[in-house]
């Protein structure tokens, strides 16, 4: 792993929570059951934010140790945004889609980073948005096949513009690295491939869409470790 043991102890429950919430709309074809799964996690977050006893669960129990009440309250936005994944309708506007990315990725990155140490909100918002767009574009072929693209417009020009805009967010975040403490920066390693992904889609969106996550932008584990040592998220 590219992060110290103490960092992993804090981050793993947060990212495990995100995985559980992201999967909830996809593990069943019944909207009501998916809604119930997401509500279960909203209730977990309420227990943490209210200071009540948290139900015993392999993710919920350690999550309570990683989050402050305020952080738990903030993560409710992630769960709420994931409700849209249950249904096939795309967002009506680009602004709505961007708000979804900010909630599902930006909020998560902010909570994870600030659980470790001081970190500027705007830098985290820029980085989280860029990472969210990169992850979305990698998943776009599968989302299209499932009939859940979310984007109001998925033509080549729209995808290319989206990637260009996200690259700008990423560059702004990286120019302000000094506003992110070293420890908080470990949380941002989750987006270590974002620049390569976004650059590829900005250059040739249609070709990369067909190759999805297998298009060869993975960096070696050694390089990830090197980035970790140099704070090069």
PDB file of C-alpha atoms in Angstrom:
ATOM      1  CA  UNK A   1       0.000   0.000   0.000  1.00  0.00           C
ATOM      2  CA  UNK A   2       1.130   3.558  -0.671  1.00  0.00           C
ATOM      3  CA  UNK A   3      -0.107   5.000   2.627  1.00  0.00           C
ATOM      4  CA  UNK A   4       0.981   4.510   6.260  1.00  0.00           C
ATOM      5  CA  UNK A   5      -0.944   2.060   8.418  1.00  0.00           C
ATOM      6  CA  UNK A   6      -2.535   4.787  10.541  1.00  0.00           C
ATOM      7  CA  UNK A   7      -3.802   6.557   7.430  1.00  0.00           C
ATOM      8  CA  UNK A   8      -5.290   3.355   6.068  1.00  0.00           C
ATOM      9  CA  UNK A   9      -7.119   2.771   9.344  1.00  0.00           C
ATOM     10  CA  UNK A  10      -8.927   6.081   8.843  1.00  0.00           C
ATOM     11  CA  UNK A  11      -9.438   5.957   5.081  1.00  0.00           C
ATOM     12  CA  UNK A  12     -10.484   2.356   4.524  1.00  0.00           C
ATOM     13  CA  UNK A  13     -13.850   2.636   6.320  1.00  0.00           C
ATOM     14  CA  UNK A  14     -14.660   5.860   4.443  1.00  0.00           C
ATOM     15  CA  UNK A  15     -13.913   4.396   1.032  1.00  0.00           C
ATOM     16  CA  UNK A  16     -15.590   1.111   1.962  1.00  0.00           C
ATOM     17  CA  UNK A  17     -18.687   3.121   2.852  1.00  0.00           C
ATOM     18  CA  UNK A  18     -18.512   4.790  -0.555  1.00  0.00           C
ATOM     19  CA  UNK A  19     -18.271   1.425  -2.292  1.00  0.00           C
ATOM     20  CA  UNK A  20     -21.308   0.131  -0.425  1.00  0.00           C
ATOM     21  CA  UNK A  21     -23.341   3.214  -1.301  1.00  0.00           C
ATOM     22  CA  UNK A  22     -22.218   3.253  -4.940  1.00  0.00           C
ATOM     23  CA  UNK A  23     -23.150  -0.429  -5.328  1.00  0.00           C
ATOM     24  CA  UNK A  24     -26.566  -0.153  -3.692  1.00  0.00           C
ATOM     25  CA  UNK A  25     -28.483   1.031  -6.781  1.00  0.00           C
ATOM     26  CA  UNK A  26     -26.911  -1.693  -8.944  1.00  0.00           C
ATOM     27  CA  UNK A  27     -27.344  -4.864  -6.892  1.00  0.00           C
ATOM     28  CA  UNK A  28     -31.094  -5.014  -7.443  1.00  0.00           C
ATOM     29  CA  UNK A  29     -33.531  -4.170 -10.218  1.00  0.00           C
ATOM     30  CA  UNK A  30     -36.178  -3.181  -7.684  1.00  0.00           C
ATOM     31  CA  UNK A  31     -36.095   0.596  -7.055  1.00  0.00           C
ATOM     32  CA  UNK A  32     -37.757   0.239  -3.654  1.00  0.00           C
ATOM     33  CA  UNK A  33     -35.099  -2.194  -2.428  1.00  0.00           C
ATOM     34  CA  UNK A  34     -32.334   0.085  -3.708  1.00  0.00           C
ATOM     35  CA  UNK A  35     -33.935   3.029  -1.914  1.00  0.00           C
ATOM     36  CA  UNK A  36     -34.077   0.982   1.291  1.00  0.00           C
ATOM     37  CA  UNK A  37     -30.397   0.074   0.987  1.00  0.00           C
ATOM     38  CA  UNK A  38     -29.443   3.729   0.630  1.00  0.00           C
ATOM     39  CA  UNK A  39     -31.717   4.735   3.485  1.00  0.00           C
ATOM     40  CA  UNK A  40     -29.958   2.170   5.666  1.00  0.00           C
ATOM     41  CA  UNK A  41     -26.710   4.089   5.148  1.00  0.00           C
ATOM     42  CA  UNK A  42     -28.411   7.411   5.762  1.00  0.00           C
ATOM     43  CA  UNK A  43     -29.554   6.005   9.085  1.00  0.00           C
ATOM     44  CA  UNK A  44     -25.999   4.891   9.908  1.00  0.00           C
ATOM     45  CA  UNK A  45     -24.738   8.415   9.225  1.00  0.00           C
ATOM     46  CA  UNK A  46     -27.500   9.858  11.408  1.00  0.00           C
ATOM     47  CA  UNK A  47     -26.457   7.584  14.262  1.00  0.00           C
ATOM     48  CA  UNK A  48     -22.880   8.851  13.951  1.00  0.00           C
ATOM     49  CA  UNK A  49     -23.809  12.519  13.567  1.00  0.00           C
ATOM     50  CA  UNK A  50     -26.242  12.347  16.500  1.00  0.00           C
ATOM     51  CA  UNK A  51     -23.726  10.618  18.753  1.00  0.00           C
ATOM     52  CA  UNK A  52     -25.926   7.554  19.167  1.00  0.00           C
ATOM     53  CA  UNK A  53     -24.799   3.925  19.294  1.00  0.00           C
ATOM     54  CA  UNK A  54     -23.986   2.762  15.776  1.00  0.00           C
ATOM     55  CA  UNK A  55     -25.378  -0.544  14.536  1.00  0.00           C
ATOM     56  CA  UNK A  56     -22.856  -3.375  14.317  1.00  0.00           C
ATOM     57  CA  UNK A  57     -21.666  -3.897  10.758  1.00  0.00           C
ATOM     58  CA  UNK A  58     -18.314  -4.672   9.125  1.00  0.00           C
ATOM     59  CA  UNK A  59     -18.195  -1.191   7.540  1.00  0.00           C
ATOM     60  CA  UNK A  60     -20.510   0.909   9.711  1.00  0.00           C
ATOM     61  CA  UNK A  61     -18.709   0.057  12.959  1.00  0.00           C
ATOM     62  CA  UNK A  62     -15.209   1.221  11.902  1.00  0.00           C
ATOM     63  CA  UNK A  63     -16.740   4.113   9.960  1.00  0.00           C
ATOM     64  CA  UNK A  64     -17.961   5.584  13.236  1.00  0.00           C
ATOM     65  CA  UNK A  65     -14.340   5.789  14.406  1.00  0.00           C
ATOM     66  CA  UNK A  66     -13.215   7.587  11.240  1.00  0.00           C
ATOM     67  CA  UNK A  67     -15.861  10.321  11.187  1.00  0.00           C
ATOM     68  CA  UNK A  68     -16.718  13.319  13.300  1.00  0.00           C
ATOM     69  CA  UNK A  69     -20.429  14.114  13.643  1.00  0.00           C
ATOM     70  CA  UNK A  70     -20.004  16.946  11.108  1.00  0.00           C
ATOM     71  CA  UNK A  71     -18.269  14.646   8.625  1.00  0.00           C
ATOM     72  CA  UNK A  72     -21.035  12.065   8.958  1.00  0.00           C
ATOM     73  CA  UNK A  73     -23.614  14.758   8.279  1.00  0.00           C
ATOM     74  CA  UNK A  74     -21.667  15.869   5.198  1.00  0.00           C
ATOM     75  CA  UNK A  75     -21.574  12.343   3.770  1.00  0.00           C
ATOM     76  CA  UNK A  76     -25.354  12.270   3.646  1.00  0.00           C
ATOM     77  CA  UNK A  77     -25.005  14.242   0.403  1.00  0.00           C
ATOM     78  CA  UNK A  78     -23.186  11.271  -1.135  1.00  0.00           C
ATOM     79  CA  UNK A  79     -26.012   8.897  -0.270  1.00  0.00           C
ATOM     80  CA  UNK A  80     -28.686  11.303  -1.450  1.00  0.00           C
ATOM     81  CA  UNK A  81     -26.947  11.825  -4.800  1.00  0.00           C
ATOM     82  CA  UNK A  82     -26.682   8.073  -5.345  1.00  0.00           C
ATOM     83  CA  UNK A  83     -30.467   7.825  -5.357  1.00  0.00           C
ATOM     84  CA  UNK A  84     -30.279   9.132  -8.913  1.00  0.00           C
ATOM     85  CA  UNK A  85     -28.367   5.986  -9.902  1.00  0.00           C
ATOM     86  CA  UNK A  86     -31.458   3.915  -9.228  1.00  0.00           C
ATOM     87  CA  UNK A  87     -33.338   5.408 -12.152  1.00  0.00           C
ATOM     88  CA  UNK A  88     -32.512   5.638 -15.889  1.00  0.00           C
ATOM     89  CA  UNK A  89     -33.448   9.270 -16.463  1.00  0.00           C
ATOM     90  CA  UNK A  90     -30.493  11.575 -17.217  1.00  0.00           C
ATOM     91  CA  UNK A  91     -30.091  14.904 -15.485  1.00  0.00           C
ATOM     92  CA  UNK A  92     -31.988  17.729 -17.138  1.00  0.00           C
ATOM     93  CA  UNK A  93     -29.052  20.138 -17.176  1.00  0.00           C
ATOM     94  CA  UNK A  94     -25.274  20.015 -17.148  1.00  0.00           C
ATOM     95  CA  UNK A  95     -25.341  21.942 -13.862  1.00  0.00           C
ATOM     96  CA  UNK A  96     -27.415  19.166 -12.277  1.00  0.00           C
ATOM     97  CA  UNK A  97     -24.943  16.566 -13.515  1.00  0.00           C
ATOM     98  CA  UNK A  98     -22.007  18.565 -12.165  1.00  0.00           C
ATOM     99  CA  UNK A  99     -23.726  18.860  -8.788  1.00  0.00           C
ATOM    100  CA  UNK A 100     -24.035  15.060  -8.770  1.00  0.00           C
ATOM    101  CA  UNK A 101     -20.280  14.721  -9.393  1.00  0.00           C
ATOM    102  CA  UNK A 102     -19.488  17.259  -6.676  1.00  0.00           C
ATOM    103  CA  UNK A 103     -21.674  15.312  -4.242  1.00  0.00           C
ATOM    104  CA  UNK A 104     -20.550  11.779  -5.076  1.00  0.00           C
ATOM    105  CA  UNK A 105     -16.842  12.541  -5.525  1.00  0.00           C
ATOM    106  CA  UNK A 106     -16.070  16.015  -4.204  1.00  0.00           C
ATOM    107  CA  UNK A 107     -17.819  15.515  -0.881  1.00  0.00           C
ATOM    108  CA  UNK A 108     -16.191  12.129  -0.380  1.00  0.00           C
ATOM    109  CA  UNK A 109     -12.692  13.475  -1.100  1.00  0.00           C
ATOM    110  CA  UNK A 110     -13.223  16.424   1.239  1.00  0.00           C
ATOM    111  CA  UNK A 111     -14.370  14.262   4.137  1.00  0.00           C
ATOM    112  CA  UNK A 112     -11.591  11.716   3.596  1.00  0.00           C
ATOM    113  CA  UNK A 113      -8.829  14.320   3.353  1.00  0.00           C
ATOM    114  CA  UNK A 114      -9.997  16.401   6.292  1.00  0.00           C
ATOM    115  CA  UNK A 115     -10.319  13.269   8.416  1.00  0.00           C
ATOM    116  CA  UNK A 116      -6.530  13.061   8.118  1.00  0.00           C
ATOM    117  CA  UNK A 117      -5.436  16.676   8.436  1.00  0.00           C
ATOM    118  CA  UNK A 118      -5.916  20.323   7.396  1.00  0.00           C
ATOM    119  CA  UNK A 119      -6.948  20.797   3.767  1.00  0.00           C
ATOM    120  CA  UNK A 120      -8.444  23.703   1.825  1.00  0.00           C
ATOM    121  CA  UNK A 121     -12.092  23.234   0.814  1.00  0.00           C
ATOM    122  CA  UNK A 122     -11.745  24.758  -2.662  1.00  0.00           C
ATOM    123  CA  UNK A 123      -8.662  22.738  -3.553  1.00  0.00           C
ATOM    124  CA  UNK A 124     -10.466  19.588  -2.467  1.00  0.00           C
ATOM    125  CA  UNK A 125     -13.556  20.579  -4.448  1.00  0.00           C
ATOM    126  CA  UNK A 126     -11.495  21.060  -7.613  1.00  0.00           C
ATOM    127  CA  UNK A 127      -9.625  17.802  -7.161  1.00  0.00           C
ATOM    128  CA  UNK A 128     -12.729  15.859  -6.192  1.00  0.00           C
ATOM    129  CA  UNK A 129     -14.639  17.091  -9.222  1.00  0.00           C
ATOM    130  CA  UNK A 130     -11.805  16.188 -11.598  1.00  0.00           C
ATOM    131  CA  UNK A 131     -11.485  12.736 -10.067  1.00  0.00           C
ATOM    132  CA  UNK A 132     -15.231  12.219 -10.253  1.00  0.00           C
ATOM    133  CA  UNK A 133     -15.350  13.126 -13.936  1.00  0.00           C
ATOM    134  CA  UNK A 134     -12.404  10.831 -14.693  1.00  0.00           C
ATOM    135  CA  UNK A 135     -14.113   7.926 -12.942  1.00  0.00           C
ATOM    136  CA  UNK A 136     -17.393   8.701 -14.674  1.00  0.00           C
ATOM    137  CA  UNK A 137     -15.792   8.734 -18.126  1.00  0.00           C
ATOM    138  CA  UNK A 138     -14.093   5.398 -17.472  1.00  0.00           C
ATOM    139  CA  UNK A 139     -17.478   3.949 -16.536  1.00  0.00           C
ATOM    140  CA  UNK A 140     -19.383   5.586 -19.401  1.00  0.00           C
ATOM    141  CA  UNK A 141     -19.422   2.515 -21.704  1.00  0.00           C
ATOM    142  CA  UNK A 142     -20.966   0.374 -18.965  1.00  0.00           C
ATOM    143  CA  UNK A 143     -23.369   3.144 -17.959  1.00  0.00           C
ATOM    144  CA  UNK A 144     -24.468   3.523 -21.575  1.00  0.00           C
ATOM    145  CA  UNK A 145     -25.052  -0.210 -21.874  1.00  0.00           C
ATOM    146  CA  UNK A 146     -27.133  -0.130 -18.687  1.00  0.00           C
ATOM    147  CA  UNK A 147     -29.148   2.858 -19.933  1.00  0.00           C
ATOM    148  CA  UNK A 148     -27.970   5.130 -17.101  1.00  0.00           C
ATOM    149  CA  UNK A 149     -25.650   7.701 -18.641  1.00  0.00           C
ATOM    150  CA  UNK A 150     -26.740  10.602 -16.373  1.00  0.00           C
ATOM    151  CA  UNK A 151     -25.252  13.224 -18.719  1.00  0.00           C
ATOM    152  CA  UNK A 152     -27.827  15.331 -20.578  1.00  0.00           C
ATOM    153  CA  UNK A 153     -25.597  15.111 -23.672  1.00  0.00           C
ATOM    154  CA  UNK A 154     -23.152  12.273 -24.360  1.00  0.00           C
ATOM    155  CA  UNK A 155     -21.992  13.185 -27.841  1.00  0.00           C
ATOM    156  CA  UNK A 156     -18.271  13.380 -28.569  1.00  0.00           C
ATOM    157  CA  UNK A 157     -18.088  17.154 -28.237  1.00  0.00           C
ATOM    158  CA  UNK A 158     -19.819  17.149 -24.864  1.00  0.00           C
ATOM    159  CA  UNK A 159     -17.532  14.428 -23.513  1.00  0.00           C
ATOM    160  CA  UNK A 160     -14.462  16.247 -24.793  1.00  0.00           C
ATOM    161  CA  UNK A 161     -15.557  19.529 -23.206  1.00  0.00           C
ATOM    162  CA  UNK A 162     -16.301  17.785 -19.923  1.00  0.00           C
ATOM    163  CA  UNK A 163     -12.806  16.289 -19.879  1.00  0.00           C
ATOM    164  CA  UNK A 164     -11.187  19.640 -20.739  1.00  0.00           C
ATOM    165  CA  UNK A 165     -13.079  21.409 -17.947  1.00  0.00           C
ATOM    166  CA  UNK A 166     -12.165  18.728 -15.423  1.00  0.00           C
ATOM    167  CA  UNK A 167      -8.503  18.985 -16.441  1.00  0.00           C
ATOM    168  CA  UNK A 168      -8.651  22.678 -15.592  1.00  0.00           C
ATOM    169  CA  UNK A 169     -10.029  21.838 -12.147  1.00  0.00           C
ATOM    170  CA  UNK A 170      -7.251  19.313 -11.653  1.00  0.00           C
ATOM    171  CA  UNK A 171      -4.553  21.800 -12.642  1.00  0.00           C
ATOM    172  CA  UNK A 172      -5.959  24.415 -10.283  1.00  0.00           C
ATOM    173  CA  UNK A 173      -5.908  21.902  -7.450  1.00  0.00           C
ATOM    174  CA  UNK A 174      -2.354  20.812  -8.157  1.00  0.00           C
ATOM    175  CA  UNK A 175      -1.122  24.400  -8.357  1.00  0.00           C
ATOM    176  CA  UNK A 176      -2.401  24.870  -4.803  1.00  0.00           C
ATOM    177  CA  UNK A 177      -0.789  21.756  -3.298  1.00  0.00           C
ATOM    178  CA  UNK A 178       0.588  23.865  -0.479  1.00  0.00           C
ATOM    179  CA  UNK A 179      -2.924  24.271   0.915  1.00  0.00           C
ATOM    180  CA  UNK A 180      -3.202  20.532   1.533  1.00  0.00           C
ATOM    181  CA  UNK A 181      -1.295  19.105   4.486  1.00  0.00           C
ATOM    182  CA  UNK A 182       0.955  16.138   3.812  1.00  0.00           C
ATOM    183  CA  UNK A 183      -1.244  13.780   5.784  1.00  0.00           C
ATOM    184  CA  UNK A 184      -4.476  14.948   4.117  1.00  0.00           C
ATOM    185  CA  UNK A 185      -2.805  14.493   0.746  1.00  0.00           C
ATOM    186  CA  UNK A 186      -2.829  10.730   1.180  1.00  0.00           C
ATOM    187  CA  UNK A 187      -6.586  10.770   0.603  1.00  0.00           C
ATOM    188  CA  UNK A 188      -6.054  12.415  -2.777  1.00  0.00           C
ATOM    189  CA  UNK A 189      -3.962   9.521  -4.044  1.00  0.00           C
ATOM    190  CA  UNK A 190      -7.287   7.919  -4.898  1.00  0.00           C
ATOM    191  CA  UNK A 191      -7.304  10.209  -7.936  1.00  0.00           C
ATOM    192  CA  UNK A 192      -3.712   9.566  -9.013  1.00  0.00           C
ATOM    193  CA  UNK A 193      -4.743   8.436 -12.525  1.00  0.00           C
ATOM    194  CA  UNK A 194      -7.189  11.269 -13.149  1.00  0.00           C
ATOM    195  CA  UNK A 195      -4.844  13.464 -15.176  1.00  0.00           C
ATOM    196  CA  UNK A 196      -3.977  10.703 -17.638  1.00  0.00           C
ATOM    197  CA  UNK A 197      -7.608   9.644 -17.977  1.00  0.00           C
ATOM    198  CA  UNK A 198      -8.898  13.167 -18.566  1.00  0.00           C
ATOM    199  CA  UNK A 199      -6.129  14.012 -21.035  1.00  0.00           C
ATOM    200  CA  UNK A 200      -6.928  10.896 -23.056  1.00  0.00           C
ATOM    201  CA  UNK A 201     -10.645  11.659 -23.232  1.00  0.00           C
ATOM    202  CA  UNK A 202     -10.017  15.312 -24.010  1.00  0.00           C
ATOM    203  CA  UNK A 203      -7.868  14.282 -26.953  1.00  0.00           C
ATOM    204  CA  UNK A 204      -9.923  11.420 -28.378  1.00  0.00           C
ATOM    205  CA  UNK A 205     -13.178  10.891 -26.459  1.00  0.00           C
ATOM    206  CA  UNK A 206     -14.894   8.412 -28.748  1.00  0.00           C
ATOM    207  CA  UNK A 207     -11.981   6.001 -29.063  1.00  0.00           C
ATOM    208  CA  UNK A 208     -11.371   6.018 -25.333  1.00  0.00           C
ATOM    209  CA  UNK A 209     -15.040   5.522 -24.576  1.00  0.00           C
ATOM    210  CA  UNK A 210     -14.929   2.182 -26.379  1.00  0.00           C
ATOM    211  CA  UNK A 211     -11.920   1.037 -24.403  1.00  0.00           C
ATOM    212  CA  UNK A 212     -13.174   2.296 -21.051  1.00  0.00           C
ATOM    213  CA  UNK A 213     -11.099   1.347 -18.038  1.00  0.00           C
ATOM    214  CA  UNK A 214      -8.869  -0.982 -20.061  1.00  0.00           C
ATOM    215  CA  UNK A 215      -7.315   1.689 -22.259  1.00  0.00           C
ATOM    216  CA  UNK A 216      -3.867   1.438 -20.737  1.00  0.00           C
ATOM    217  CA  UNK A 217      -3.465   4.530 -18.561  1.00  0.00           C
ATOM    218  CA  UNK A 218      -2.607   2.550 -15.426  1.00  0.00           C
ATOM    219  CA  UNK A 219       0.622   3.578 -13.765  1.00  0.00           C
ATOM    220  CA  UNK A 220       2.759   1.049 -11.945  1.00  0.00           C
ATOM    221  CA  UNK A 221       2.471   0.434  -8.222  1.00  0.00           C
ATOM    222  CA  UNK A 222       6.015   1.695  -7.876  1.00  0.00           C
ATOM    223  CA  UNK A 223       5.039   4.985  -9.447  1.00  0.00           C
ATOM    224  CA  UNK A 224       2.076   5.295  -7.094  1.00  0.00           C
ATOM    225  CA  UNK A 225       4.443   4.810  -4.174  1.00  0.00           C
ATOM    226  CA  UNK A 226       6.748   7.462  -5.637  1.00  0.00           C
ATOM    227  CA  UNK A 227       3.839   9.891  -5.934  1.00  0.00           C
ATOM    228  CA  UNK A 228       2.937   9.191  -2.329  1.00  0.00           C
ATOM    229  CA  UNK A 229       6.442   9.964  -1.123  1.00  0.00           C
ATOM    230  CA  UNK A 230       6.608  13.205  -3.110  1.00  0.00           C
ATOM    231  CA  UNK A 231       3.011  14.333  -2.422  1.00  0.00           C
ATOM    232  CA  UNK A 232       2.391  14.249  -6.190  1.00  0.00           C
ATOM    233  CA  UNK A 233      -1.315  13.587  -6.140  1.00  0.00           C
TER     234      UNK A 233
END
